[in-house]
Short mmCIF file of C-alpha atoms in Angstrom, two decimals:
data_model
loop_
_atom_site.label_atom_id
_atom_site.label_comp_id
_atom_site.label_asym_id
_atom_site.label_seq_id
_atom_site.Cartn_x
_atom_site.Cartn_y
_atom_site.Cartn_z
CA UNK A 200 -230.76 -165.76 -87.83
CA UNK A 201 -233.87 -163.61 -86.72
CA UNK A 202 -237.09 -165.38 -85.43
CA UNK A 203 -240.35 -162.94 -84.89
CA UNK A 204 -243.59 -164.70 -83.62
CA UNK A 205 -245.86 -161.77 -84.02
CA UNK A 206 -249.35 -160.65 -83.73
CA UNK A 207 -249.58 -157.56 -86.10
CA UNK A 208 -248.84 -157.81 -89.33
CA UNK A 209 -245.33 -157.79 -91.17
CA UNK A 210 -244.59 -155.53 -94.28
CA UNK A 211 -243.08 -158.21 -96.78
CA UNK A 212 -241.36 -155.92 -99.13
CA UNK A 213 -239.30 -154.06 -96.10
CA UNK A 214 -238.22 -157.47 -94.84
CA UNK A 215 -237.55 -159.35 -98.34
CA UNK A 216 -235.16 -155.78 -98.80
CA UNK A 217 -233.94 -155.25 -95.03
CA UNK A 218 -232.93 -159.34 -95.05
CA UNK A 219 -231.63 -159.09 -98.86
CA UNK A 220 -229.22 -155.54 -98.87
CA UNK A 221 -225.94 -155.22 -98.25
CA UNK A 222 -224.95 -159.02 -98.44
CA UNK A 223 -221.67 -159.65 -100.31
CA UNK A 224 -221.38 -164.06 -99.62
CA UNK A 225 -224.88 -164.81 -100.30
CA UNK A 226 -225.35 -164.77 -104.25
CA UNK A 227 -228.80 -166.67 -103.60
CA UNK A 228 -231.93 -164.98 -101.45
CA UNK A 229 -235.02 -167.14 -101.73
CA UNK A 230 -238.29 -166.29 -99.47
CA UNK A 231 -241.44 -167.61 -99.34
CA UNK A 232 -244.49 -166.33 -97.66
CA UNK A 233 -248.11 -168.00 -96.27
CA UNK A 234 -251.09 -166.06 -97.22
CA UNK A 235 -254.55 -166.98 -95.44
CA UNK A 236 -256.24 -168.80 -98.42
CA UNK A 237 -260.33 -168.94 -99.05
CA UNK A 238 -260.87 -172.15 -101.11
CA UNK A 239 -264.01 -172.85 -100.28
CA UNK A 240 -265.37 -169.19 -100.20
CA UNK A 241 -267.44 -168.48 -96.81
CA UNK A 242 -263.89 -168.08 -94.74
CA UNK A 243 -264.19 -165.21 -92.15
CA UNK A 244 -260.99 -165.33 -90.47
CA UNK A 245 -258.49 -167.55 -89.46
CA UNK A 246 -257.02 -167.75 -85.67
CA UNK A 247 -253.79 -169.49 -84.80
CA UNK A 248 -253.09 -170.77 -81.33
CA UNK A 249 -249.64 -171.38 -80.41
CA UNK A 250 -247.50 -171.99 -76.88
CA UNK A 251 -245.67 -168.90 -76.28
CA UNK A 252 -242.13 -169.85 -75.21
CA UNK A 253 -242.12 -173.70 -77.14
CA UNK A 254 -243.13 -171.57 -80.30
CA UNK A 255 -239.65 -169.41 -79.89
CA UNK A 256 -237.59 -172.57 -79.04
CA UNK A 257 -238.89 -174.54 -81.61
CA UNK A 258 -238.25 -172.19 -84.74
CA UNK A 259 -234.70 -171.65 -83.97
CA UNK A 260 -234.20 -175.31 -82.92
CA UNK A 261 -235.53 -175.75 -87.05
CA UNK A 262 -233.50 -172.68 -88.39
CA UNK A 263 -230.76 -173.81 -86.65
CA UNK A 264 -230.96 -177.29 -88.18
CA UNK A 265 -231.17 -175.60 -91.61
CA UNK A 266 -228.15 -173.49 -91.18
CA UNK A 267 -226.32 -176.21 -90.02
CA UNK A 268 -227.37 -178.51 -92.96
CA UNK A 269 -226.75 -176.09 -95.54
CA UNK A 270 -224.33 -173.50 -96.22
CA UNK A 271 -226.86 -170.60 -95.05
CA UNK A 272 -225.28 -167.14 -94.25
CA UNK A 273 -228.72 -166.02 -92.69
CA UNK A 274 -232.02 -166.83 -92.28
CA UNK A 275 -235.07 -165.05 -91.47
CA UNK A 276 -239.18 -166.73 -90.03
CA UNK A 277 -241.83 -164.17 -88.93
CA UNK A 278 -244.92 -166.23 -88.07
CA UNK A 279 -247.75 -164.80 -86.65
CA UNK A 280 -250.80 -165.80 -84.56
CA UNK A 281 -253.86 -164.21 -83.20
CA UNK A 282 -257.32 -163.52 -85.60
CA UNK A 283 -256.05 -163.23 -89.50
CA UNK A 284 -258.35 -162.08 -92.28
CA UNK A 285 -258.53 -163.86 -95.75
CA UNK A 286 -255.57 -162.70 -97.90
CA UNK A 287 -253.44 -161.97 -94.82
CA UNK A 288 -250.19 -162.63 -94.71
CA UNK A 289 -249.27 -165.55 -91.72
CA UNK A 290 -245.86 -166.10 -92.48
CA UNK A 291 -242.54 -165.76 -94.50
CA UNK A 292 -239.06 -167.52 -94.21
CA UNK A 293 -236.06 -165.96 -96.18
CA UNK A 294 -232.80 -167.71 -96.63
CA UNK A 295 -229.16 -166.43 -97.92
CA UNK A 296 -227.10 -168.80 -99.33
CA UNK A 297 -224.00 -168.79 -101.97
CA UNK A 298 -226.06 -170.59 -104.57
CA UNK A 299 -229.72 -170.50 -104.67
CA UNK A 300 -229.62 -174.63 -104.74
CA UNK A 301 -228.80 -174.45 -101.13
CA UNK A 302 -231.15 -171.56 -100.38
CA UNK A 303 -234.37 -172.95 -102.16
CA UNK A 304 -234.18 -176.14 -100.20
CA UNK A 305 -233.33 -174.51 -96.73
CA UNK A 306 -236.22 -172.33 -97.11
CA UNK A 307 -238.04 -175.94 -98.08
CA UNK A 308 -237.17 -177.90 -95.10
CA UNK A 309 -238.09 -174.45 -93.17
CA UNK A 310 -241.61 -174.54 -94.28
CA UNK A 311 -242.30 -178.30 -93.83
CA UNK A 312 -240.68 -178.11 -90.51
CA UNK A 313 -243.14 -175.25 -89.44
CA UNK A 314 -246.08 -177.30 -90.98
CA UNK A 315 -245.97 -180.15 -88.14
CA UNK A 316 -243.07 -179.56 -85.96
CA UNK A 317 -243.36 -176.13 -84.73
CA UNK A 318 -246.58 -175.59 -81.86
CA UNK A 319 -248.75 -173.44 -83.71
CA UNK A 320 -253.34 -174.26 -84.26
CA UNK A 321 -255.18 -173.33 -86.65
CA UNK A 322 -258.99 -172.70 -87.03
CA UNK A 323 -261.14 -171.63 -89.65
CA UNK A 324 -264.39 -169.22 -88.84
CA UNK A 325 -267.04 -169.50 -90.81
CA UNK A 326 -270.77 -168.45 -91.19
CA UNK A 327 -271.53 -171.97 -89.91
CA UNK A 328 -269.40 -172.12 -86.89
CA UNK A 329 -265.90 -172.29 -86.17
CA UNK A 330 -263.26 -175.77 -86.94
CA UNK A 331 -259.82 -176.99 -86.21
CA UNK A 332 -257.94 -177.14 -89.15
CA UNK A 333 -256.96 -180.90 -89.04
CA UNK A 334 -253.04 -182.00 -89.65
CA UNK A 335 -252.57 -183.51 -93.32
CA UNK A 336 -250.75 -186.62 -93.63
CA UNK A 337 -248.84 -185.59 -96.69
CA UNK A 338 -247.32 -182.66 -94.41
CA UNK A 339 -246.41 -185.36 -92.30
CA UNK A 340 -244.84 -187.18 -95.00
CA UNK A 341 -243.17 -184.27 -96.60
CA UNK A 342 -240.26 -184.73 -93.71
CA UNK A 343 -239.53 -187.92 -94.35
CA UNK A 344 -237.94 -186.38 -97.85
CA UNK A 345 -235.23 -184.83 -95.56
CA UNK B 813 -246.67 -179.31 -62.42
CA UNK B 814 -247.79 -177.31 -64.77
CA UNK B 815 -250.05 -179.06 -67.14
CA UNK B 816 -251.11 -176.90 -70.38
CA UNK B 817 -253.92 -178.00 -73.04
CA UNK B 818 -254.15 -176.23 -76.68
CA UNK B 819 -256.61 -176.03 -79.12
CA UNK B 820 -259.61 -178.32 -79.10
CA UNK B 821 -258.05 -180.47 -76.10
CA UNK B 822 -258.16 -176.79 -74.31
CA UNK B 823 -261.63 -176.56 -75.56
CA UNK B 824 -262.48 -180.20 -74.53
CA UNK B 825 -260.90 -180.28 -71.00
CA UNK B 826 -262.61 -175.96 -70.67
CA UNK B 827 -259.32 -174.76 -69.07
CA UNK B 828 -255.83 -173.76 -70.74
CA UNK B 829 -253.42 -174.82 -67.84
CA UNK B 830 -253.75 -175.86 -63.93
CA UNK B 831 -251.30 -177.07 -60.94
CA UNK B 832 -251.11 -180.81 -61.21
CA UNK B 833 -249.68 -182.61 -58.20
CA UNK B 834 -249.33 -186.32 -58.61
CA UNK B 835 -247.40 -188.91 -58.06
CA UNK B 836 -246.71 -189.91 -61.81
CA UNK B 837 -243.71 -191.19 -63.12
CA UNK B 838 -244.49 -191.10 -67.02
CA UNK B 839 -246.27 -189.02 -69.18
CA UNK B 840 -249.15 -192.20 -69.61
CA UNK B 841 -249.40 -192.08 -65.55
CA UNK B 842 -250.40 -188.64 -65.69
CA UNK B 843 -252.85 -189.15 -68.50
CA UNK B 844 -254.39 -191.80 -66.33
CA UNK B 845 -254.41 -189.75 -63.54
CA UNK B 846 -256.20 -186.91 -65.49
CA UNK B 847 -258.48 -189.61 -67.30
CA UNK B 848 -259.51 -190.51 -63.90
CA UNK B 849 -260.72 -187.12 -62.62
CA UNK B 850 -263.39 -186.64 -64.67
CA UNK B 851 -265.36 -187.43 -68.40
CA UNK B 852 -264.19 -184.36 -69.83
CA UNK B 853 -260.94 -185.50 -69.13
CA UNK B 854 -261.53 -189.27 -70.36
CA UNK B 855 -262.71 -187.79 -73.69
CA UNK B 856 -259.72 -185.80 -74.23
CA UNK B 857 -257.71 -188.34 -73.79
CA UNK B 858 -259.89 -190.88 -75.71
CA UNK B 859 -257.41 -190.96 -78.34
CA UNK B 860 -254.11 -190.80 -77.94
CA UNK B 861 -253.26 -191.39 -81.72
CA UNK B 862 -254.61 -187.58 -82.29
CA UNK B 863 -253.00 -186.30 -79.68
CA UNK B 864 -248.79 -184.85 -79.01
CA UNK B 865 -247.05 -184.25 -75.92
CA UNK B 866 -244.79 -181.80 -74.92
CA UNK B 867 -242.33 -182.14 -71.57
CA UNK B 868 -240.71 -178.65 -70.81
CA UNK B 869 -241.49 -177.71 -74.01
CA UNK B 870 -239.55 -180.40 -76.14
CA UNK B 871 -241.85 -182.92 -78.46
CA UNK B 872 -242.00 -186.09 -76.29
CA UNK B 873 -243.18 -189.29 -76.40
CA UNK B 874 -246.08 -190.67 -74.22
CA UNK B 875 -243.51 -193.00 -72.10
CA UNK B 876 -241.23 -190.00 -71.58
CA UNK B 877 -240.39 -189.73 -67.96
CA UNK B 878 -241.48 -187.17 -65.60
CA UNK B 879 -239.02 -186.99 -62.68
CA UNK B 880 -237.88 -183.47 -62.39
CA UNK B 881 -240.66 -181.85 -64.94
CA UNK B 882 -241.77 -178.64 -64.60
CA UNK B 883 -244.59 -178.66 -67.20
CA UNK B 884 -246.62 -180.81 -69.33
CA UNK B 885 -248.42 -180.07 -72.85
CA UNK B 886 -250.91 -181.56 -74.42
CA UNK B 887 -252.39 -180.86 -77.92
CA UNK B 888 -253.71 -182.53 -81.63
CA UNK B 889 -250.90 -182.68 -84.13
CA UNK B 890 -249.48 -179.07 -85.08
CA UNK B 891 -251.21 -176.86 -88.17
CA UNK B 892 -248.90 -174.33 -88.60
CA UNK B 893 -247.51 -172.49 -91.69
#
């Protein structure tokens, strides 16, 4: 298990590869990664806030819950915080499992976990001021599901 | 204790942490404490239906005791991913 809460940014392709060689148990890799979206156009950046210390604790408290659920060999969450530009990559989870069942819903419970359960804030910038993104209820609902 | 505010309650209350000492043994008696102090307080606290707790870093409930705490957190529900 590796957990990275990071303010620069992470090169995806060297950690999908570093996470995915040289396993021989794990037939199933899955990862997923976040990307700073624009919907509306108008975004300038988006910061994160998050409680340095609680962040740490509370990813592997969720990791370890997924490797403990499923039959995970590893798993991987880089999330970062700070000021992140529109197309930016904020996060990624990667899982290893035997069969990709188990790894596609690890990395699943993973991200809804780190949706409302792990201490992070974010807030959009635009040209007409700066706003907390608010929570969504359906992320609240998704955990019910587990 | 420590007592540490994120986001817009940090924005509200204009300060990210400070040195609470008071005799409180819940998380709601130091809430009332703080509500007390001053309005910038009392609106932060308003409503306590947007807002989470955190006692030594752990999600907690608002009745979660305090004896033996070494810091508080307060903040709206979490945003990330």
């Amino acid at each position: 298990m590796r957990i990275a809460v990071q303010e620069g940014p992470f090169d995806l392709g060297a950690e999908a590869d570093a996470f995915a060689r040289g396993r021989c148990v794990s037939g199933a890799i899955v990862t997923f990664t976040g990307v700073v979206r624009d919907v509306a156009g108008g975004l300038k950046a988006m910061e994160i806030e998050h409680y340095p210390g609680m962040t740490e604790t509370a990813l592997t408290e969720i990791a370890t819950e997924a490797e403990r659920r499923w039959a995970l060999e590893d798993c991987l969450i880089i999330h970062r915080h700070g000021t992140l530009a529109p197309g930016e990559m904020i996060m990624m989870v990667a899982t290893a499992a035997l069969h990709r069942k188990d790894a596609f819903e690890a990395a699943e419970y993973l991200m809804d976990y780190l949706k409302s359960r792990a201490p992070f804030w974010k807030r959009e910038i635009t040209g007409d001021g700066a706003e907390w993104v608010a929570s969504r209820d359906e992320d609240e609902a998704a955990l019910t599901r587990w | 204790m420590d007592v540490l505010y994120f986001a817009w309650v940090r924005e509200r209350i204009g300060l990210p942490r400070e040195k609470v000492d008071a005799d409180v043994a819940t998380v709601m008696d130091l809430v009332e404490v703080l509500r007390a102090r001053e309005d910038r307080y009392d609106a932060a606290f308003s409503d306590l239906s947007a807002l989470r707790v955190a006692v030594d870093q752990q999600l907690a409930d608002f009745d979660a005791p305090l004896a033996g705490v070494r810091e508080v957190a307060f903040f709206p529900p979490m945003t990330g991913g």
